[in-house]
Amino acid sequence: MAGWSTQKGHALALAIDNIDTDQLIPARFMSVPRSEGYGRYLLHDMRRDDDEQLKADFPLNRHEGISILVAGHNFGSGSSREAAVYALVDAGIRAVIAPSFGDIFANNAINNGLLPARVDAEKVTQLQHALKDAPVLASIDLTENRLTIGDITATFELDEGWRVKLINGWDDIDLTQQHTQAINAHRDNRNRAAPWAWPNKPD
Amino acid sequence: MSAPRTMLDKLWASHEVLRREDGVSLLWVDRHFVHEGSHHAFAKLAERGLPVAEPGLTFAVADHYAPTRDRTRIADPKIARMIETLRNNASHHNLRIFDLSDPSQGIVHVIGPELGLTLPGLLINCGDSHTSTHGAFGALAFGIGATEVAHVLATQTVWQRKPKAMRINVEGRLGFGVTAKDIALNWIGQLGSGGAQGHAIEYGGQTIRDLSMEGRMTLCNLSIEGGARFGMVAPDEVTLAYLKGREYAPSGADLKSAQKAWRGLITDEGAVFDREVTLSATDIAPTVTWGTSPEQALPITASIPSPDPTDPAKSNSVREALDYMALRPGQPLDGIPVDQVFIGSCTNGRIEDLREAALVLSGRRARVPGLVAPGSARVKAQAEAEGLDRIFQDAGLEWAASGCSMCVGMNGDVVAEGKRCASSTNRNFRGRQGRGARTHLMSPAMVAAAAVTGTITDVRPLLQGRAA
């Protein structure tokens, strides 16, 4: 995964609270291998009518090339399905700005280079008002925790570990493999101190 | 003397391999459950040519995509492929799999405890947000995404920043017909679906002590619906009694030392929580959701709320939820007609849940169609031994095999567009049970009451003379 420090692109308001993972990607699409791309399933049932046609009045359907979403409270709440992040990333989204995020979603986002930028609720409302229903050029600077949309600038909150990870595009497995010795020592100590923590073998 | 510690502190310390400078911990994972949805993670492992680090601590189960009817020949090729992929991955990595025909198959969060794979003091991961269920035993259990699943498979560890500690105390005696499900929907209704974000919840107080393990699991299961990735209850005699004799649980000398360790997990007197909330059990009534978020929950005696004009953002989401649910402000919850019912899921698919529903349905007929999918093959066998299957079928409900069934909308069991379902599940999200499906969450007994009357209704009159 490639790291990034700055991002320029078009931001769009999606002023809806509680956009949960089942809306980000309905369950029936999750058996598809990632290599086929998940972008077309993003917010599938919100964006399409019963005949699978894109609804003309849904903001994301009217504009192309959007890479930043300004959303409502509790974005990505619900299931642990990383497919919700795949759908966003494969549709070209690099950052979501919202007052709060589902914990597991935010974790998954970082693991896929997607920024979950937490901005206070009032500021988010202000950004959404400024955006109305048209895309506006925006920029994000991870090194400064700052974003600019049109002529509004805001700072965002991001876990420090996550910030460094996004910038460097680190892969956790590579990082962890440097600690193999410590892991083995922990396992061996635990096995001595708490042998009960290993499953009995009934068969 | 060292400072008093919470159960979270103790669990964290015993699993912490190391802590980075930025405060993120590398934690040892004692149990890892995988299911059909873990295919992305296995694909990541294959890409890098990595083996599973600890096959003996990794358990596979077919549940999310498990058909609940005609399992021998699966009609939908996509579903068949998902289960076949899990089988292949389990066989390739030499993992114990609880396959469709296994007498111990079932929903991962039902079979883990049932088999004694879930124990106090363990760190348990699964690529499923309802992994918080296992916290009912005093375990550090949390859901993870596919990248993290791949990481656990490859290293048997997980990176995690320690969450803040929150305690929800529930004091007093639960009223007649009120269950753990109602406690959960009550607090989520008060604090909101993001109310406990960033926190690990420990549930305490006399009401919680009085709950069975099944009830504690229901409560911990729903923690994520209030935003908390972790929910837990301190182990006590109820926990120890539940675990006795379960096949993967310790026995003999190991059991003695285990029980000593487990008793030591409880939060020390005087330990400080970042946040404490206290609820009174007597304030909690049978609760149902009316909207499209679990926080949109009210006592059965209430009416559908009106959008609040002073809060434009909230009133908007109320309006949209009412529009989706085809309900109008002021309409009493009691009496809303339903098209069908569902009893099952990792939230309420255990034997006690089925008993509670059967108590209401016994000798009565359901006015609407419905499905009962036990949480595991063992729950199914137990229910059949007790004759509960007859009660459900005599009432006109369908009795099926175990799996996630109508809770997830990916295994063939779905609610049709525009249909209203009284459901013992965990999410009333738009489209959760199928595109355009309208879900009302409630306890299994309340679902049974909805079946009997054909409407959302208060179960308490229907329980008169039947329950203590």
Tab-separated table of N, CA, C and O in Angstrom, chain A residues 86-168:
chain	number	residue	atom	x	y	z
A	86	TYR	N	-13.325	-1.180	1.005
A	86	TYR	CA	-12.965	-1.488	-0.386
A	86	TYR	C	-13.885	-0.743	-1.364
A	86	TYR	O	-13.433	-0.238	-2.388
A	87	ALA	N	-15.167	-0.702	-1.036
A	87	ALA	CA	-16.126	-0.036	-1.923
A	87	ALA	C	-15.770	1.447	-2.070
A	87	ALA	O	-15.791	1.997	-3.175
A	88	LEU	N	-15.420	2.095	-0.959
A	88	LEU	CA	-15.032	3.509	-1.007
A	88	LEU	C	-13.740	3.688	-1.798
A	88	LEU	O	-13.654	4.511	-2.725
A	89	VAL	N	-12.734	2.908	-1.444
A	89	VAL	CA	-11.410	3.052	-2.067
A	89	VAL	C	-11.491	2.747	-3.566
A	89	VAL	O	-10.955	3.485	-4.396
A	90	ASP	N	-12.200	1.686	-3.920
A	90	ASP	CA	-12.296	1.309	-5.333
A	90	ASP	C	-13.121	2.312	-6.135
A	90	ASP	O	-13.016	2.369	-7.359
A	91	ALA	N	-13.939	3.120	-5.441
A	91	ALA	CA	-14.694	4.174	-6.118
A	91	ALA	C	-13.880	5.475	-6.159
A	91	ALA	O	-14.390	6.511	-6.596
A	92	GLY	N	-12.652	5.426	-5.680
A	92	GLY	CA	-11.773	6.596	-5.783
A	92	GLY	C	-11.759	7.497	-4.562
A	92	GLY	O	-11.142	8.559	-4.579
A	93	ILE	N	-12.429	7.102	-3.490
A	93	ILE	CA	-12.465	7.935	-2.278
A	93	ILE	C	-11.160	7.742	-1.487
A	93	ILE	O	-10.733	6.612	-1.247
A	94	ARG	N	-10.535	8.847	-1.087
A	94	ARG	CA	-9.289	8.770	-0.321
A	94	ARG	C	-9.453	9.275	1.112
A	94	ARG	O	-8.617	9.033	1.958
A	95	ALA	N	-10.518	10.035	1.350
A	95	ALA	CA	-10.729	10.562	2.700
A	95	ALA	C	-12.218	10.742	2.960
A	95	ALA	O	-12.973	11.100	2.059
A	96	VAL	N	-12.618	10.452	4.194
A	96	VAL	CA	-13.978	10.758	4.631
A	96	VAL	C	-13.859	11.686	5.827
A	96	VAL	O	-13.087	11.413	6.754
A	97	ILE	N	-14.588	12.783	5.789
A	97	ILE	CA	-14.573	13.747	6.893
A	97	ILE	C	-15.915	13.633	7.604
A	97	ILE	O	-16.968	13.703	6.963
A	98	ALA	N	-15.874	13.411	8.908
A	98	ALA	CA	-17.122	13.242	9.667
A	98	ALA	C	-16.865	13.544	11.131
A	98	ALA	O	-15.727	13.487	11.593
A	99	PRO	N	-17.936	13.846	11.904
A	99	PRO	CA	-17.755	14.097	13.342
A	99	PRO	C	-17.373	12.840	14.119
A	99	PRO	O	-16.722	12.931	15.155
A	100	SER	N	-17.778	11.647	13.648
A	100	SER	CA	-17.404	10.410	14.337
A	100	SER	C	-17.516	9.232	13.381
A	100	SER	O	-18.258	9.285	12.396
A	101	PHE	N	-16.752	8.187	13.714
A	101	PHE	CA	-16.697	6.988	12.876
A	101	PHE	C	-16.892	5.740	13.722
A	101	PHE	O	-16.522	5.715	14.896
A	102	GLY	N	-17.399	4.688	13.106
A	102	GLY	CA	-17.401	3.383	13.760
A	102	GLY	C	-15.954	2.971	14.010
A	102	GLY	O	-15.096	3.170	13.155
A	103	ASP	N	-15.678	2.412	15.195
A	103	ASP	CA	-14.295	2.074	15.567
A	103	ASP	C	-13.641	1.089	14.595
A	103	ASP	O	-12.492	1.260	14.205
A	104	ILE	N	-14.363	0.044	14.250
A	104	ILE	CA	-13.755	-0.992	13.392
A	104	ILE	C	-13.582	-0.449	11.977
A	104	ILE	O	-12.561	-0.675	11.336
A	105	PHE	N	-14.561	0.324	11.531
A	105	PHE	CA	-14.464	0.926	10.202
A	105	PHE	C	-13.215	1.785	10.088
A	105	PHE	O	-12.460	1.697	9.109
A	106	ALA	N	-12.973	2.637	11.097
A	106	ALA	CA	-11.825	3.552	11.049
A	106	ALA	C	-10.523	2.751	10.982
A	106	ALA	O	-9.603	3.084	10.224
A	107	ASN	N	-10.467	1.696	11.771
A	107	ASN	CA	-9.316	0.804	11.753
A	107	ASN	C	-9.082	0.220	10.358
A	107	ASN	O	-7.968	0.220	9.838
A	108	ASN	N	-10.162	-0.278	9.770
A	108	ASN	CA	-10.073	-0.871	8.430
A	108	ASN	C	-9.668	0.166	7.395
A	108	ASN	O	-8.934	-0.126	6.450
A	109	ALA	N	-10.175	1.393	7.562
A	109	ALA	CA	-9.856	2.461	6.623
A	109	ALA	C	-8.344	2.681	6.580
A	109	ALA	O	-7.730	2.706	5.502
A	110	ILE	N	-7.742	2.819	7.763
A	110	ILE	CA	-6.301	3.055	7.842
A	110	ILE	C	-5.526	1.935	7.146
A	110	ILE	O	-4.543	2.176	6.448
A	111	ASN	N	-6.003	0.710	7.311
A	111	ASN	CA	-5.317	-0.429	6.692
A	111	ASN	C	-5.414	-0.430	5.174
A	111	ASN	O	-4.783	-1.256	4.518
A	112	ASN	N	-6.215	0.470	4.627
A	112	ASN	CA	-6.358	0.553	3.177
A	112	ASN	C	-6.043	1.944	2.631
A	112	ASN	O	-6.438	2.285	1.523
A	113	GLY	N	-5.354	2.743	3.429
A	113	GLY	CA	-4.916	4.057	2.961
A	113	GLY	C	-6.014	5.093	2.882
A	113	GLY	O	-5.843	6.157	2.278
A	114	LEU	N	-7.168	4.804	3.469
A	114	LEU	CA	-8.294	5.746	3.463
A	114	LEU	C	-8.285	6.527	4.774
A	114	LEU	O	-8.221	5.939	5.846
A	115	LEU	N	-8.340	7.853	4.671
A	115	LEU	CA	-8.298	8.691	5.875
A	115	LEU	C	-9.680	8.898	6.479
A	115	LEU	O	-10.567	9.430	5.825
A	116	PRO	N	-9.880	8.478	7.750
A	116	PRO	CA	-11.108	8.854	8.456
A	116	PRO	C	-10.816	10.095	9.297
A	116	PRO	O	-10.287	9.992	10.399
A	117	ALA	N	-11.119	11.266	8.770
A	117	ALA	CA	-10.739	12.521	9.430
A	117	ALA	C	-11.871	13.000	10.333
A	117	ALA	O	-12.955	13.336	9.852
A	118	ARG	N	-11.580	13.030	11.637
A	118	ARG	CA	-12.598	13.445	12.598
A	118	ARG	C	-12.539	14.961	12.789
A	118	ARG	O	-11.512	15.519	13.182
A	119	VAL	N	-13.645	15.620	12.463
A	119	VAL	CA	-13.725	17.074	12.562
A	119	VAL	C	-14.942	17.401	13.416
A	119	VAL	O	-15.951	16.699	13.333
A	120	ASP	N	-14.847	18.435	14.251
A	120	ASP	CA	-15.982	18.661	15.162
A	120	ASP	C	-17.273	18.969	14.404
A	120	ASP	O	-17.258	19.497	13.288
A	121	ALA	N	-18.375	18.595	15.035
A	121	ALA	CA	-19.666	18.542	14.350
A	121	ALA	C	-20.061	19.887	13.729
A	121	ALA	O	-20.572	19.936	12.608
A	122	GLU	N	-19.792	20.959	14.462
A	122	GLU	CA	-20.172	22.282	13.939
A	122	GLU	C	-19.438	22.609	12.648
A	122	GLU	O	-20.009	23.131	11.701
A	123	LYS	N	-18.146	22.270	12.659
A	123	LYS	CA	-17.322	22.545	11.483
A	123	LYS	C	-17.792	21.699	10.293
A	123	LYS	O	-17.819	22.172	9.158
A	124	VAL	N	-18.154	20.461	10.586
A	124	VAL	CA	-18.641	19.590	9.513
A	124	VAL	C	-19.909	20.187	8.899
A	124	VAL	O	-20.059	20.241	7.672
A	125	THR	N	-20.801	20.667	9.754
A	125	THR	CA	-22.032	21.287	9.257
A	125	THR	C	-21.700	22.502	8.385
A	125	THR	O	-22.285	22.699	7.319
A	126	GLN	N	-20.733	23.275	8.852
A	126	GLN	CA	-20.312	24.459	8.093
A	126	GLN	C	-19.764	24.050	6.713
A	126	GLN	O	-20.101	24.652	5.692
A	127	LEU	N	-18.959	22.997	6.703
A	127	LEU	CA	-18.404	22.501	5.435
A	127	LEU	C	-19.519	22.024	4.511
A	127	LEU	O	-19.511	22.307	3.304
A	128	GLN	N	-20.485	21.333	5.091
A	128	GLN	CA	-21.579	20.811	4.268
A	128	GLN	C	-22.410	21.943	3.677
A	128	GLN	O	-22.835	21.872	2.523
A	129	HIS	N	-22.618	22.988	4.481
A	129	HIS	CA	-23.360	24.146	3.961
A	129	HIS	C	-22.602	24.806	2.828
A	129	HIS	O	-23.192	25.209	1.832
A	130	ALA	N	-21.301	24.899	2.993
A	130	ALA	CA	-20.486	25.529	1.953
A	130	ALA	C	-20.502	24.698	0.674
A	130	ALA	O	-20.521	25.238	-0.429
A	131	LEU	N	-20.523	23.387	0.840
A	131	LEU	CA	-20.491	22.508	-0.340
A	131	LEU	C	-21.847	22.454	-1.035
A	131	LEU	O	-21.925	22.301	-2.246
A	132	LYS	N	-22.905	22.553	-0.264
A	132	LYS	CA	-24.274	22.337	-0.776
A	132	LYS	C	-24.310	21.040	-1.570
A	132	LYS	O	-23.963	20.003	-1.033
A	133	ASP	N	-24.675	21.092	-2.851
A	133	ASP	CA	-24.690	19.823	-3.570
A	133	ASP	C	-23.765	19.815	-4.785
A	133	ASP	O	-23.997	19.113	-5.750
A	134	ALA	N	-22.710	20.620	-4.694
A	134	ALA	CA	-21.755	20.627	-5.800
A	134	ALA	C	-20.354	20.337	-5.263
A	134	ALA	O	-20.044	20.664	-4.129
A	135	PRO	N	-19.519	19.705	-6.071
A	135	PRO	CA	-18.166	19.418	-5.615
A	135	PRO	C	-17.307	20.688	-5.541
A	135	PRO	O	-17.510	21.610	-6.334
A	136	VAL	N	-16.417	20.707	-4.580
A	136	VAL	CA	-15.511	21.842	-4.408
A	136	VAL	C	-14.101	21.279	-4.274
A	136	VAL	O	-13.904	20.232	-3.667
A	137	LEU	N	-13.143	21.994	-4.838
A	137	LEU	CA	-11.751	21.562	-4.761
A	137	LEU	C	-11.286	21.609	-3.304
A	137	LEU	O	-11.552	22.579	-2.587
A	138	ALA	N	-10.607	20.551	-2.894
A	138	ALA	CA	-10.194	20.450	-1.492
A	138	ALA	C	-8.781	19.909	-1.405
A	138	ALA	O	-8.287	19.278	-2.344
A	139	SER	N	-8.130	20.185	-0.289
A	139	SER	CA	-6.806	19.601	-0.073
A	139	SER	C	-6.676	19.149	1.378
A	139	SER	O	-7.284	19.729	2.279
A	140	ILE	N	-5.876	18.117	1.551
A	140	ILE	CA	-5.673	17.548	2.882
A	140	ILE	C	-4.178	17.410	3.114
A	140	ILE	O	-3.447	16.955	2.230
A	141	ASP	N	-3.738	17.833	4.290
A	141	ASP	CA	-2.326	17.698	4.634
A	141	ASP	C	-2.209	16.851	5.905
A	141	ASP	O	-2.553	17.305	6.997
A	142	LEU	N	-1.719	15.641	5.740
A	142	LEU	CA	-1.615	14.720	6.884
A	142	LEU	C	-0.518	15.150	7.854
A	142	LEU	O	-0.593	14.882	9.040
A	143	THR	N	0.507	15.821	7.338
A	143	THR	CA	1.612	16.218	8.209
A	143	THR	C	1.176	17.304	9.188
A	143	THR	O	1.743	17.448	10.260
A	144	GLU	N	0.158	18.069	8.807
A	144	GLU	CA	-0.322	19.178	9.649
A	144	GLU	C	-1.705	18.897	10.249
A	144	GLU	O	-2.255	19.769	10.941
A	145	ASN	N	-2.291	17.732	9.949
A	145	ASN	CA	-3.667	17.434	10.364
A	145	ASN	C	-4.631	18.556	9.952
A	145	ASN	O	-5.463	18.979	10.744
A	146	ARG	N	-4.489	19.002	8.706
A	146	ARG	CA	-5.289	20.142	8.284
A	146	ARG	C	-5.925	19.878	6.927
A	146	ARG	O	-5.325	19.247	6.067
A	147	LEU	N	-7.130	20.381	6.765
A	147	LEU	CA	-7.776	20.261	5.461
A	147	LEU	C	-8.412	21.580	5.063
A	147	LEU	O	-8.787	22.394	5.922
A	148	THR	N	-8.487	21.784	3.752
A	148	THR	CA	-9.102	23.002	3.226
A	148	THR	C	-10.114	22.611	2.171
A	148	THR	O	-9.815	21.820	1.272
A	149	ILE	N	-11.317	23.132	2.338
A	149	ILE	CA	-12.340	22.906	1.322
A	149	ILE	C	-12.839	24.275	0.900
A	149	ILE	O	-13.360	25.025	1.722
A	150	GLY	N	-12.633	24.592	-0.369
A	150	GLY	CA	-12.940	25.952	-0.820
A	150	GLY	C	-12.137	26.929	0.001
A	150	GLY	O	-10.916	26.815	0.085
A	151	ASP	N	-12.823	27.858	0.684
A	151	ASP	CA	-12.052	28.807	1.497
A	151	ASP	C	-12.174	28.519	2.995
A	151	ASP	O	-11.857	29.355	3.832
A	152	ILE	N	-12.630	27.340	3.347
A	152	ILE	CA	-12.711	26.974	4.766
A	152	ILE	C	-11.571	26.009	5.122
A	152	ILE	O	-11.351	25.029	4.417
A	153	THR	N	-10.895	26.320	6.197
A	153	THR	CA	-9.831	25.435	6.675
A	153	THR	C	-10.251	24.844	8.014
A	153	THR	O	-10.873	25.523	8.827
A	154	ALA	N	-9.896	23.597	8.205
A	154	ALA	CA	-10.239	22.935	9.472
A	154	ALA	C	-9.099	22.004	9.860
A	154	ALA	O	-8.364	21.520	8.999
A	155	THR	N	-8.961	21.776	11.159
A	155	THR	CA	-8.019	20.745	11.592
A	155	THR	C	-8.828	19.491	11.876
A	155	THR	O	-10.013	19.563	12.180
A	156	PHE	N	-8.160	18.362	11.727
A	156	PHE	CA	-8.872	17.121	12.023
A	156	PHE	C	-8.098	16.307	13.047
A	156	PHE	O	-6.899	16.482	13.234
A	157	GLU	N	-8.831	15.438	13.730
A	157	GLU	CA	-8.217	14.551	14.726
A	157	GLU	C	-7.963	13.202	14.101
A	157	GLU	O	-8.794	12.670	13.364
A	158	LEU	N	-6.795	12.664	14.431
A	158	LEU	CA	-6.427	11.355	13.909
A	158	LEU	C	-5.440	10.745	14.898
A	158	LEU	O	-4.506	11.418	15.343
A	159	ASP	N	-5.656	9.496	15.234
A	159	ASP	CA	-4.722	8.779	16.105
A	159	ASP	C	-3.301	8.926	15.531
A	159	ASP	O	-3.085	8.754	14.334
A	160	GLU	N	-2.359	9.223	16.411
A	160	GLU	CA	-0.992	9.486	15.958
A	160	GLU	C	-0.391	8.267	15.248
A	160	GLU	O	0.274	8.393	14.215
A	161	GLY	N	-0.642	7.096	15.794
A	161	GLY	CA	-0.126	5.877	15.158
A	161	GLY	C	-0.696	5.703	13.754
A	161	GLY	O	0.000	5.295	12.827
A	162	TRP	N	-1.950	6.031	13.616
A	162	TRP	CA	-2.613	5.904	12.311
A	162	TRP	C	-2.058	6.914	11.307
A	162	TRP	O	-1.900	6.614	10.127
A	163	ARG	N	-1.778	8.118	11.803
A	163	ARG	CA	-1.253	9.171	10.924
A	163	ARG	C	0.076	8.723	10.313
A	163	ARG	O	0.281	8.793	9.100
A	164	VAL	N	0.946	8.220	11.179
A	164	VAL	CA	2.268	7.772	10.724
A	164	VAL	C	2.122	6.606	9.743
A	164	VAL	O	2.813	6.527	8.734
A	165	LYS	N	1.188	5.739	10.040
A	165	LYS	CA	0.971	4.575	9.183
A	165	LYS	C	0.475	4.979	7.791
A	165	LYS	O	0.950	4.459	6.775
A	166	LEU	N	-0.468	5.924	7.759
A	166	LEU	CA	-0.995	6.399	6.475
A	166	LEU	C	0.112	7.045	5.647
A	166	LEU	O	0.233	6.802	4.444
A	167	ILE	N	0.915	7.873	6.310
A	167	ILE	CA	1.970	8.596	5.606
A	167	ILE	C	2.985	7.610	5.021
A	167	ILE	O	3.421	7.738	3.875
A	168	ASN	N	3.324	6.605	5.794
A	168	ASN	CA	4.360	5.672	5.346
A	168	ASN	C	3.821	4.497	4.536
A	168	ASN	O	4.592	3.769	3.927
